[in-house]
PDB file of C-alpha atoms in Angstrom:
ATOM      1  CA  MET A   1      31.653 -15.700 -59.326  1.00 50.00           C
ATOM      2  CA  ILE A   2      30.071 -15.386 -55.891  1.00 46.00           C
ATOM      3  CA  ARG A   3      30.551 -19.102 -55.270  1.00 52.00           C
ATOM      4  CA  GLY A   4      34.270 -18.782 -56.053  1.00 53.00           C
ATOM      5  CA  ARG A   5      34.632 -15.822 -53.694  1.00 53.00           C
ATOM      6  CA  ASN A   6      32.931 -17.770 -50.884  1.00 55.00           C
ATOM      7  CA  LYS A   7      35.403 -20.611 -51.388  1.00 55.00           C
ATOM      8  CA  ILE A   8      38.325 -18.181 -51.089  1.00 57.00           C
ATOM      9  CA  ASP A   9      36.871 -16.586 -47.921  1.00 68.00           C
ATOM     10  CA  LEU A  10      36.245 -19.993 -46.350  1.00 70.00           C
ATOM     11  CA  LYS A  11      39.786 -21.073 -47.151  1.00 70.00           C
ATOM     12  CA  ARG A  12      41.153 -17.898 -45.539  1.00 72.00           C
ATOM     13  CA  VAL A  13      39.066 -18.452 -42.390  1.00 65.00           C
ATOM     14  CA  LEU A  14      40.263 -22.053 -42.134  1.00 70.00           C
ATOM     15  CA  ILE A  15      43.897 -20.949 -42.481  1.00 72.00           C
ATOM     16  CA  ILE A  16      43.516 -18.289 -39.765  1.00 70.00           C
ATOM     17  CA  MET A  17      41.793 -20.777 -37.424  1.00 72.00           C
ATOM     18  CA  GLY A  18      44.513 -23.325 -38.095  1.00 68.00           C
ATOM     19  CA  ILE A  19      47.262 -20.831 -37.225  1.00 68.00           C
ATOM     20  CA  TYR A  20      45.417 -19.789 -34.045  1.00 64.00           C
ATOM     21  CA  PHE A  21      45.032 -23.363 -32.809  1.00 66.00           C
ATOM     22  CA  LEU A  22      48.648 -24.122 -33.716  1.00 67.00           C
ATOM     23  CA  ILE A  23      49.808 -21.200 -31.549  1.00 64.00           C
ATOM     24  CA  ILE A  24      47.666 -22.437 -28.651  1.00 63.00           C
ATOM     25  CA  SER A  25      49.036 -25.976 -29.030  1.00 64.00           C
ATOM     26  CA  LEU A  26      52.669 -24.862 -29.178  1.00 59.00           C
ATOM     27  CA  LEU A  27      52.256 -22.580 -26.169  1.00 62.00           C
ATOM     28  CA  SER A  28      50.572 -25.376 -24.213  1.00 59.00           C
ATOM     29  CA  ILE A  29      53.371 -27.835 -24.991  1.00 58.00           C
ATOM     30  CA  ARG A  30      56.103 -25.320 -24.163  1.00 56.00           C
ATOM     31  CA  LEU A  31      54.540 -24.341 -20.840  1.00 57.00           C
ATOM     32  CA  TYR A  32      54.008 -27.991 -19.948  1.00 55.00           C
ATOM     33  CA  ILE A  33      57.634 -28.925 -20.594  1.00 51.00           C
ATOM     34  CA  LEU A  34      58.996 -25.871 -18.789  1.00 49.00           C
ATOM     35  CA  GLN A  35      56.766 -26.141 -15.760  1.00 49.00           C
ATOM     36  CA  ILE A  36      56.075 -29.758 -14.919  1.00 46.00           C
ATOM     37  CA  HIS A  37      59.663 -30.822 -14.241  1.00 45.00           C
ATOM     38  CA  PRO A  38      61.022 -28.153 -11.849  1.00 45.00           C
ATOM     39  CA  SER A  39      57.887 -27.796  -9.713  1.00 47.00           C
ATOM     40  CA  SER A  40      58.897 -29.976  -6.727  1.00 43.00           C
ATOM     41  CA  LYS A  41      62.326 -28.358  -6.431  1.00 44.00           C
ATOM     42  CA  VAL A  42      61.066 -24.815  -6.890  1.00 44.00           C
ATOM     43  CA  SER A  43      58.312 -25.031  -4.280  1.00 46.00           C
ATOM     44  CA  GLY A  44      60.865 -25.621  -1.530  1.00 44.00           C
ATOM     45  CA  GLU A  45      62.992 -22.605  -2.506  1.00 50.00           C
ATOM     46  CA  MET A  46      60.355 -19.853  -2.564  1.00 56.00           C
ATOM     47  CA  ASN A  47      60.114 -16.990  -0.088  1.00 66.00           C
ATOM     48  CA  ASN A  48      56.619 -16.575   1.316  1.00 83.00           C
ATOM     49  CA  TYR A  49      56.599 -12.824   0.653  1.00 84.00           C
ATOM     50  CA  GLN A  50      58.345 -10.060  -1.284  1.00 91.00           C
ATOM     51  CA  SER A  51      58.886  -6.426  -0.235  1.00 92.00           C
ATOM     52  CA  GLU A  52      58.929  -3.470  -2.623  1.00 95.00           C
ATOM     53  CA  ASN A  53      59.630   0.224  -2.032  1.00 94.00           C
ATOM     54  CA  LEU A  54      56.732   2.422  -3.118  1.00 94.00           C
ATOM     55  CA  SER A  55      58.521   5.772  -3.307  1.00 93.00           C
ATOM     56  CA  GLN A  56      61.881   7.268  -4.198  1.00 91.00           C
ATOM     57  CA  MET A  57      61.791   9.346  -1.005  1.00 91.00           C
ATOM     58  CA  LYS A  58      61.873   8.430   2.687  1.00 91.00           C
ATOM     59  CA  TYR A  59      60.148  11.651   3.689  1.00 90.00           C
ATOM     60  CA  ARG A  60      57.530  14.136   2.541  1.00 91.00           C
ATOM     61  CA  ILE A  61      57.770  17.911   2.209  1.00 88.00           C
ATOM     62  CA  PHE A  62      54.604  19.741   3.255  1.00 90.00           C
ATOM     63  CA  ASP A  63      53.624  23.392   2.914  1.00 87.00           C
ATOM     64  CA  THR A  64      52.125  25.454   5.729  1.00 88.00           C
ATOM     65  CA  ASN A  65      48.681  23.964   4.996  1.00 88.00           C
ATOM     66  CA  GLY A  66      49.903  20.365   5.137  1.00 88.00           C
ATOM     67  CA  LYS A  67      49.858  19.866   1.353  1.00 89.00           C
ATOM     68  CA  ASP A  68      52.557  17.658  -0.178  1.00 87.00           C
ATOM     69  CA  MET A  69      54.764  20.012  -2.213  1.00 86.00           C
ATOM     70  CA  MET A  70      56.532  17.358  -4.275  1.00 86.00           C
ATOM     71  CA  ASP A  71      55.606  16.418  -7.824  1.00 86.00           C
ATOM     72  CA  TYR A  72      55.772  12.732  -8.708  1.00 90.00           C
ATOM     73  CA  ASN A  73      55.882  10.636 -11.839  1.00 92.00           C
ATOM     74  CA  LYS A  74      53.875   7.522 -11.087  1.00 95.00           C
ATOM     75  CA  LYS A  75      55.484   4.347 -12.399  1.00 96.00           C
ATOM     76  CA  TYR A  76      53.452   1.188 -13.007  1.00 97.00           C
ATOM     77  CA  ILE A  77      55.414  -1.964 -12.225  1.00 97.00           C
ATOM     78  CA  VAL A  78      54.702  -5.607 -13.109  1.00 96.00           C
ATOM     79  CA  ILE A  79      56.895  -8.260 -11.486  1.00 96.00           C
ATOM     80  CA  LEU A  80      57.323 -11.895 -12.457  1.00 94.00           C
ATOM     81  CA  ASP A  81      58.852 -13.948  -9.656  1.00 93.00           C
ATOM     82  CA  THR A  82      60.319 -16.852 -11.600  1.00 90.00           C
ATOM     83  CA  LYS A  83      60.255 -19.555  -8.907  1.00 89.00           C
ATOM     84  CA  PRO A  84      56.509 -19.505  -8.181  1.00 90.00           C
ATOM     85  CA  PHE A  85      55.834 -18.603 -11.829  1.00 90.00           C
ATOM     86  CA  MET A  86      57.269 -22.003 -12.806  1.00 87.00           C
ATOM     87  CA  LEU A  87      54.498 -23.677 -10.808  1.00 87.00           C
ATOM     88  CA  ASN A  88      51.759 -22.525 -13.180  1.00 86.00           C
ATOM     89  CA  ASN A  89      49.727 -25.489 -14.380  1.00 81.00           C
ATOM     90  CA  TYR A  90      48.969 -24.942 -18.044  1.00 74.00           C
ATOM     91  CA  GLU A  91      45.653 -26.813 -17.759  1.00 76.00           C
ATOM     92  CA  GLU A  92      44.416 -24.378 -15.097  1.00 79.00           C
ATOM     93  CA  THR A  93      45.990 -21.099 -16.198  1.00 81.00           C
ATOM     94  CA  LEU A  94      46.515 -21.397 -19.960  1.00 85.00           C
ATOM     95  CA  GLU A  95      43.902 -18.767 -20.812  1.00 88.00           C
ATOM     96  CA  ASP A  96      45.385 -16.204 -18.405  1.00 90.00           C
ATOM     97  CA  LEU A  97      48.945 -17.052 -19.465  1.00 90.00           C
ATOM     98  CA  MET A  98      48.059 -16.480 -23.108  1.00 90.00           C
ATOM     99  CA  ALA A  99      46.368 -13.197 -22.195  1.00 92.00           C
ATOM    100  CA  LEU A 100      49.457 -12.114 -20.225  1.00 92.00           C
ATOM    101  CA  ASN A 101      51.667 -13.002 -23.180  1.00 92.00           C
ATOM    102  CA  PHE A 102      49.670 -10.797 -25.572  1.00 92.00           C
ATOM    103  CA  ILE A 103      49.403  -7.943 -23.041  1.00 94.00           C
ATOM    104  CA  MET A 104      53.120  -7.872 -22.246  1.00 94.00           C
ATOM    105  CA  LYS A 105      54.193  -8.133 -25.887  1.00 92.00           C
ATOM    106  CA  SER A 106      52.453  -4.799 -26.445  1.00 90.00           C
ATOM    107  CA  GLU A 107      55.004  -3.329 -23.990  1.00 90.00           C
ATOM    108  CA  ASP A 108      58.027  -5.487 -24.771  1.00 89.00           C
ATOM    109  CA  LYS A 109      58.152  -7.276 -28.127  1.00 88.00           C
ATOM    110  CA  ASN A 110      60.883  -9.558 -26.734  1.00 88.00           C
ATOM    111  CA  PHE A 111      58.683 -10.829 -23.887  1.00 89.00           C
ATOM    112  CA  ASN A 112      59.122 -14.600 -23.945  1.00 86.00           C
ATOM    113  CA  TYR A 113      58.180 -17.307 -21.436  1.00 84.00           C
ATOM    114  CA  SER A 114      61.170 -19.458 -22.402  1.00 81.00           C
ATOM    115  CA  GLU A 115      63.581 -16.652 -21.486  1.00 82.00           C
ATOM    116  CA  ILE A 116      61.694 -15.963 -18.249  1.00 83.00           C
ATOM    117  CA  MET A 117      62.109 -19.585 -17.185  1.00 81.00           C
ATOM    118  CA  LYS A 118      65.887 -19.269 -17.606  1.00 81.00           C
ATOM    119  CA  ASP A 119      66.008 -16.411 -15.098  1.00 81.00           C
ATOM    120  CA  ASP A 120      66.461 -16.827 -11.373  1.00 81.00           C
ATOM    121  CA  GLY A 121      64.696 -14.256  -9.233  1.00 87.00           C
ATOM    122  CA  LYS A 122      62.373 -11.371 -10.018  1.00 92.00           C
ATOM    123  CA  ILE A 123      61.933  -9.672 -13.382  1.00 93.00           C
ATOM    124  CA  TYR A 124      60.702  -6.066 -13.312  1.00 95.00           C
ATOM    125  CA  TYR A 125      58.685  -4.455 -16.108  1.00 95.00           C
ATOM    126  CA  THR A 126      57.723  -0.774 -16.174  1.00 95.00           C
ATOM    127  CA  VAL A 127      54.462  -0.591 -18.120  1.00 96.00           C
ATOM    128  CA  SER A 128      51.686   1.813 -19.046  1.00 96.00           C
ATOM    129  CA  GLU A 129      48.707   2.371 -16.771  1.00 97.00           C
ATOM    130  CA  GLU A 130      46.509   0.563 -19.301  1.00 96.00           C
ATOM    131  CA  THR A 131      48.719  -2.531 -19.276  1.00 96.00           C
ATOM    132  CA  TYR A 132      48.935  -2.381 -15.472  1.00 97.00           C
ATOM    133  CA  ASN A 133      45.142  -2.460 -15.199  1.00 97.00           C
ATOM    134  CA  LYS A 134      44.857  -5.327 -17.693  1.00 96.00           C
ATOM    135  CA  VAL A 135      47.418  -7.441 -15.820  1.00 96.00           C
ATOM    136  CA  ASN A 136      45.592  -6.826 -12.533  1.00 95.00           C
ATOM    137  CA  LYS A 137      42.524  -8.533 -13.984  1.00 94.00           C
ATOM    138  CA  LEU A 138      44.451 -11.814 -14.385  1.00 93.00           C
ATOM    139  CA  LYS A 139      43.827 -13.443 -11.015  1.00 87.00           C
ATOM    140  CA  ASN A 140      44.918 -17.058 -11.553  1.00 87.00           C
ATOM    141  CA  ILE A 141      48.576 -16.712 -12.533  1.00 92.00           C
ATOM    142  CA  LYS A 142      51.147 -17.809  -9.976  1.00 91.00           C
ATOM    143  CA  GLY A 143      54.216 -15.705  -9.261  1.00 92.00           C
ATOM    144  CA  ILE A 144      53.046 -12.313 -10.515  1.00 94.00           C
ATOM    145  CA  TYR A 145      52.207  -9.071  -8.709  1.00 96.00           C
ATOM    146  CA  THR A 146      51.992  -5.343  -9.428  1.00 97.00           C
ATOM    147  CA  TYR A 147      52.482  -2.040  -7.634  1.00 96.00           C
ATOM    148  CA  THR A 148      52.897   1.678  -8.306  1.00 96.00           C
ATOM    149  CA  TYR A 149      56.057   3.641  -7.516  1.00 96.00           C
ATOM    150  CA  ASP A 150      56.355   7.406  -6.921  1.00 94.00           C
ATOM    151  CA  GLU A 151      59.405   8.788  -8.724  1.00 92.00           C
ATOM    152  CA  VAL A 152      60.295  12.379  -7.820  1.00 88.00           C
ATOM    153  CA  ASP A 153      59.857  14.915 -10.610  1.00 86.00           C
ATOM    154  CA  THR A 154      62.599  17.545 -10.158  1.00 75.00           C
ATOM    155  CA  LYS A 155      62.265  19.345 -13.501  1.00 74.00           C
ATOM    156  CA  GLU A 156      61.367  22.607 -11.757  1.00 68.00           C
ATOM    157  CA  ALA A 157      64.672  22.914  -9.892  1.00 58.00           C
ATOM    158  CA  TRP A 158      63.856  26.419  -8.599  1.00 60.00           C
ATOM    159  CA  LYS A 159      61.113  25.131  -6.311  1.00 71.00           C
ATOM    160  CA  THR A 160      61.920  25.000  -2.594  1.00 71.00           C
ATOM    161  CA  SER A 161      60.659  21.433  -2.347  1.00 73.00           C
ATOM    162  CA  ASN A 162      63.005  20.214  -5.094  1.00 73.00           C
ATOM    163  CA  PHE A 163      65.958  21.877  -3.370  1.00 77.00           C
ATOM    164  CA  LEU A 164      65.174  19.773  -0.288  1.00 80.00           C
ATOM    165  CA  ALA A 165      64.341  16.573  -2.169  1.00 81.00           C
ATOM    166  CA  ASN A 166      67.851  15.137  -2.312  1.00 78.00           C
ATOM    167  CA  ILE A 167      69.321  15.283   1.174  1.00 80.00           C
ATOM    168  CA  ASN A 168      71.869  12.532   1.678  1.00 76.00           C
ATOM    169  CA  GLU A 169      75.108  11.954   3.533  1.00 75.00           C
ATOM    170  CA  ASP A 170      77.310  12.366   0.457  1.00 78.00           C
ATOM    171  CA  THR A 171      76.140  15.891  -0.376  1.00 74.00           C
ATOM    172  CA  VAL A 172      75.610  17.610   2.986  1.00 77.00           C
ATOM    173  CA  ILE A 173      77.984  20.365   4.099  1.00 80.00           C
ATOM    174  CA  GLU A 174      79.154  20.436   7.700  1.00 82.00           C
ATOM    175  CA  ASN A 175      77.225  22.801   9.997  1.00 79.00           C
ATOM    176  CA  SER A 176      74.666  23.519   7.274  1.00 83.00           C
ATOM    177  CA  LEU A 177      70.871  23.321   7.192  1.00 83.00           C
ATOM    178  CA  GLU A 178      71.184  20.203   5.048  1.00 85.00           C
ATOM    179  CA  GLU A 179      73.320  18.495   7.706  1.00 87.00           C
ATOM    180  CA  ASN A 180      70.684  19.196  10.367  1.00 89.00           C
ATOM    181  CA  LEU A 181      67.931  17.926   8.111  1.00 88.00           C
ATOM    182  CA  TYR A 182      69.928  14.807   7.266  1.00 89.00           C
ATOM    183  CA  ALA A 183      70.328  14.023  10.973  1.00 91.00           C
ATOM    184  CA  TYR A 184      66.580  14.550  11.420  1.00 92.00           C
ATOM    185  CA  LEU A 185      65.618  12.280   8.507  1.00 90.00           C
ATOM    186  CA  LYS A 186      68.296   9.582   8.369  1.00 89.00           C
ATOM    187  CA  GLU A 187      66.405   6.995  10.451  1.00 91.00           C
ATOM    188  CA  ASN A 188      63.378   7.151   8.157  1.00 92.00           C
ATOM    189  CA  SER A 189      62.260   4.090   6.197  1.00 92.00           C
ATOM    190  CA  TYR A 190      60.934   3.884   2.665  1.00 93.00           C
ATOM    191  CA  PRO A 191      57.188   3.232   2.410  1.00 93.00           C
ATOM    192  CA  GLN A 192      56.845  -0.409   1.410  1.00 93.00           C
ATOM    193  CA  ALA A 193      54.336  -3.028   0.386  1.00 94.00           C
ATOM    194  CA  LYS A 194      54.649  -6.717   1.237  1.00 94.00           C
ATOM    195  CA  PHE A 195      53.214  -9.276  -1.172  1.00 94.00           C
ATOM    196  CA  TYR A 196      52.442 -12.670   0.371  1.00 93.00           C
ATOM    197  CA  LEU A 197      52.174 -16.001  -1.415  1.00 90.00           C
ATOM    198  CA  ASP A 198      49.127 -18.104  -0.621  1.00 87.00           C
ATOM    199  CA  ASP A 199      49.104 -21.919  -0.549  1.00 84.00           C
ATOM    200  CA  LYS A 200      48.586 -21.948  -4.326  1.00 85.00           C
ATOM    201  CA  ALA A 201      51.721 -19.825  -4.955  1.00 86.00           C
ATOM    202  CA  THR A 202      49.565 -16.867  -5.988  1.00 89.00           C
ATOM    203  CA  TYR A 203      50.489 -13.400  -4.705  1.00 91.00           C
ATOM    204  CA  GLY A 204      47.825 -11.382  -2.929  1.00 88.00           C
ATOM    205  CA  ASP A 205      47.392  -7.627  -2.964  1.00 87.00           C
ATOM    206  CA  GLY A 206      50.249  -5.768  -1.295  1.00 87.00           C
ATOM    207  CA  GLU A 207      50.020  -4.886   2.391  1.00 88.00           C
ATOM    208  CA  VAL A 208      51.352  -1.344   2.761  1.00 89.00           C
ATOM    209  CA  THR A 209      53.611  -0.630   5.740  1.00 82.00           C
ATOM    210  CA  LEU A 210      53.997   3.032   6.681  1.00 77.00           C
ATOM    211  CA  GLU A 211      56.508   3.820   9.400  1.00 76.00           C
ATOM    212  CA  GLU A 212      56.223   6.934  11.561  1.00 86.00           C
ATOM    213  CA  ASN A 213      58.791   8.865   9.553  1.00 91.00           C
ATOM    214  CA  ASN A 214      59.965  12.406  10.204  1.00 92.00           C
ATOM    215  CA  ASN A 215      58.851  14.844   7.502  1.00 92.00           C
ATOM    216  CA  ILE A 216      59.651  18.446   6.582  1.00 89.00           C
ATOM    217  CA  LYS A 217      56.987  21.112   7.032  1.00 88.00           C
ATOM    218  CA  LEU A 218      57.663  24.563   5.602  1.00 86.00           C
ATOM    219  CA  THR A 219      56.010  27.920   6.248  1.00 83.00           C
ATOM    220  CA  VAL A 220      55.614  28.349   2.489  1.00 75.00           C
ATOM    221  CA  ASN A 221      52.191  28.204   0.830  1.00 74.00           C
ATOM    222  CA  GLU A 222      52.610  26.094  -2.307  1.00 65.00           C
ATOM    223  CA  GLU A 223      49.866  27.950  -4.170  1.00 66.00           C
ATOM    224  CA  TRP A 224      51.749  31.230  -3.703  1.00 62.00           C
ATOM    225  CA  GLU A 225      55.051  29.674  -4.768  1.00 59.00           C
ATOM    226  CA  ASP A 226      53.514  28.375  -8.004  1.00 59.00           C
ATOM    227  CA  LYS A 227      52.275  31.844  -9.029  1.00 55.00           C
TER     228      LYS A 227
END
């Protein structure tokens, strides 16, 4: 009886191993076909860096103590830049590519390298912090980078900071406080990060560029306002 059970367990292990190696083989073949042919054309079309905005706002709102009064929802972004991504050599990066495939499928069940290769440009994925951290550990994949984005949380509309968080040309009223603030803030730039490609078509960590923007400082103490 025990001998028969061992045979069944061994058969199950062999089947699982066979399926695993079949998946690896199919992925290797698919990546090879997709990547080896376009590489010479793609390498001449790539930009050497990409810029990404890091915040929804061009300015900050500080209280009387210099504390940022805005609340933010932090977004975790993974970007695949298809042109350099096509240059991945499956022999060098297969392990990381397989890891990326499993990681991203936990966020998007439709994640598929074949569909990615059909795209032209950058593909954005908003992911969890856990996935973001896992992707950042994959250092050998070409054409991929990550960053975080501060999205303004305006759920508490009664707060002074939220009232001042959406000043733009389309909503200001002539001769109003908003018009004066718009004139004061309109030349501001969004905080950005630039991601540069190295000679292996791998993106480095983003270089943050912070312009000397005008900001709003109030005489309000945020701790008092929250009470």
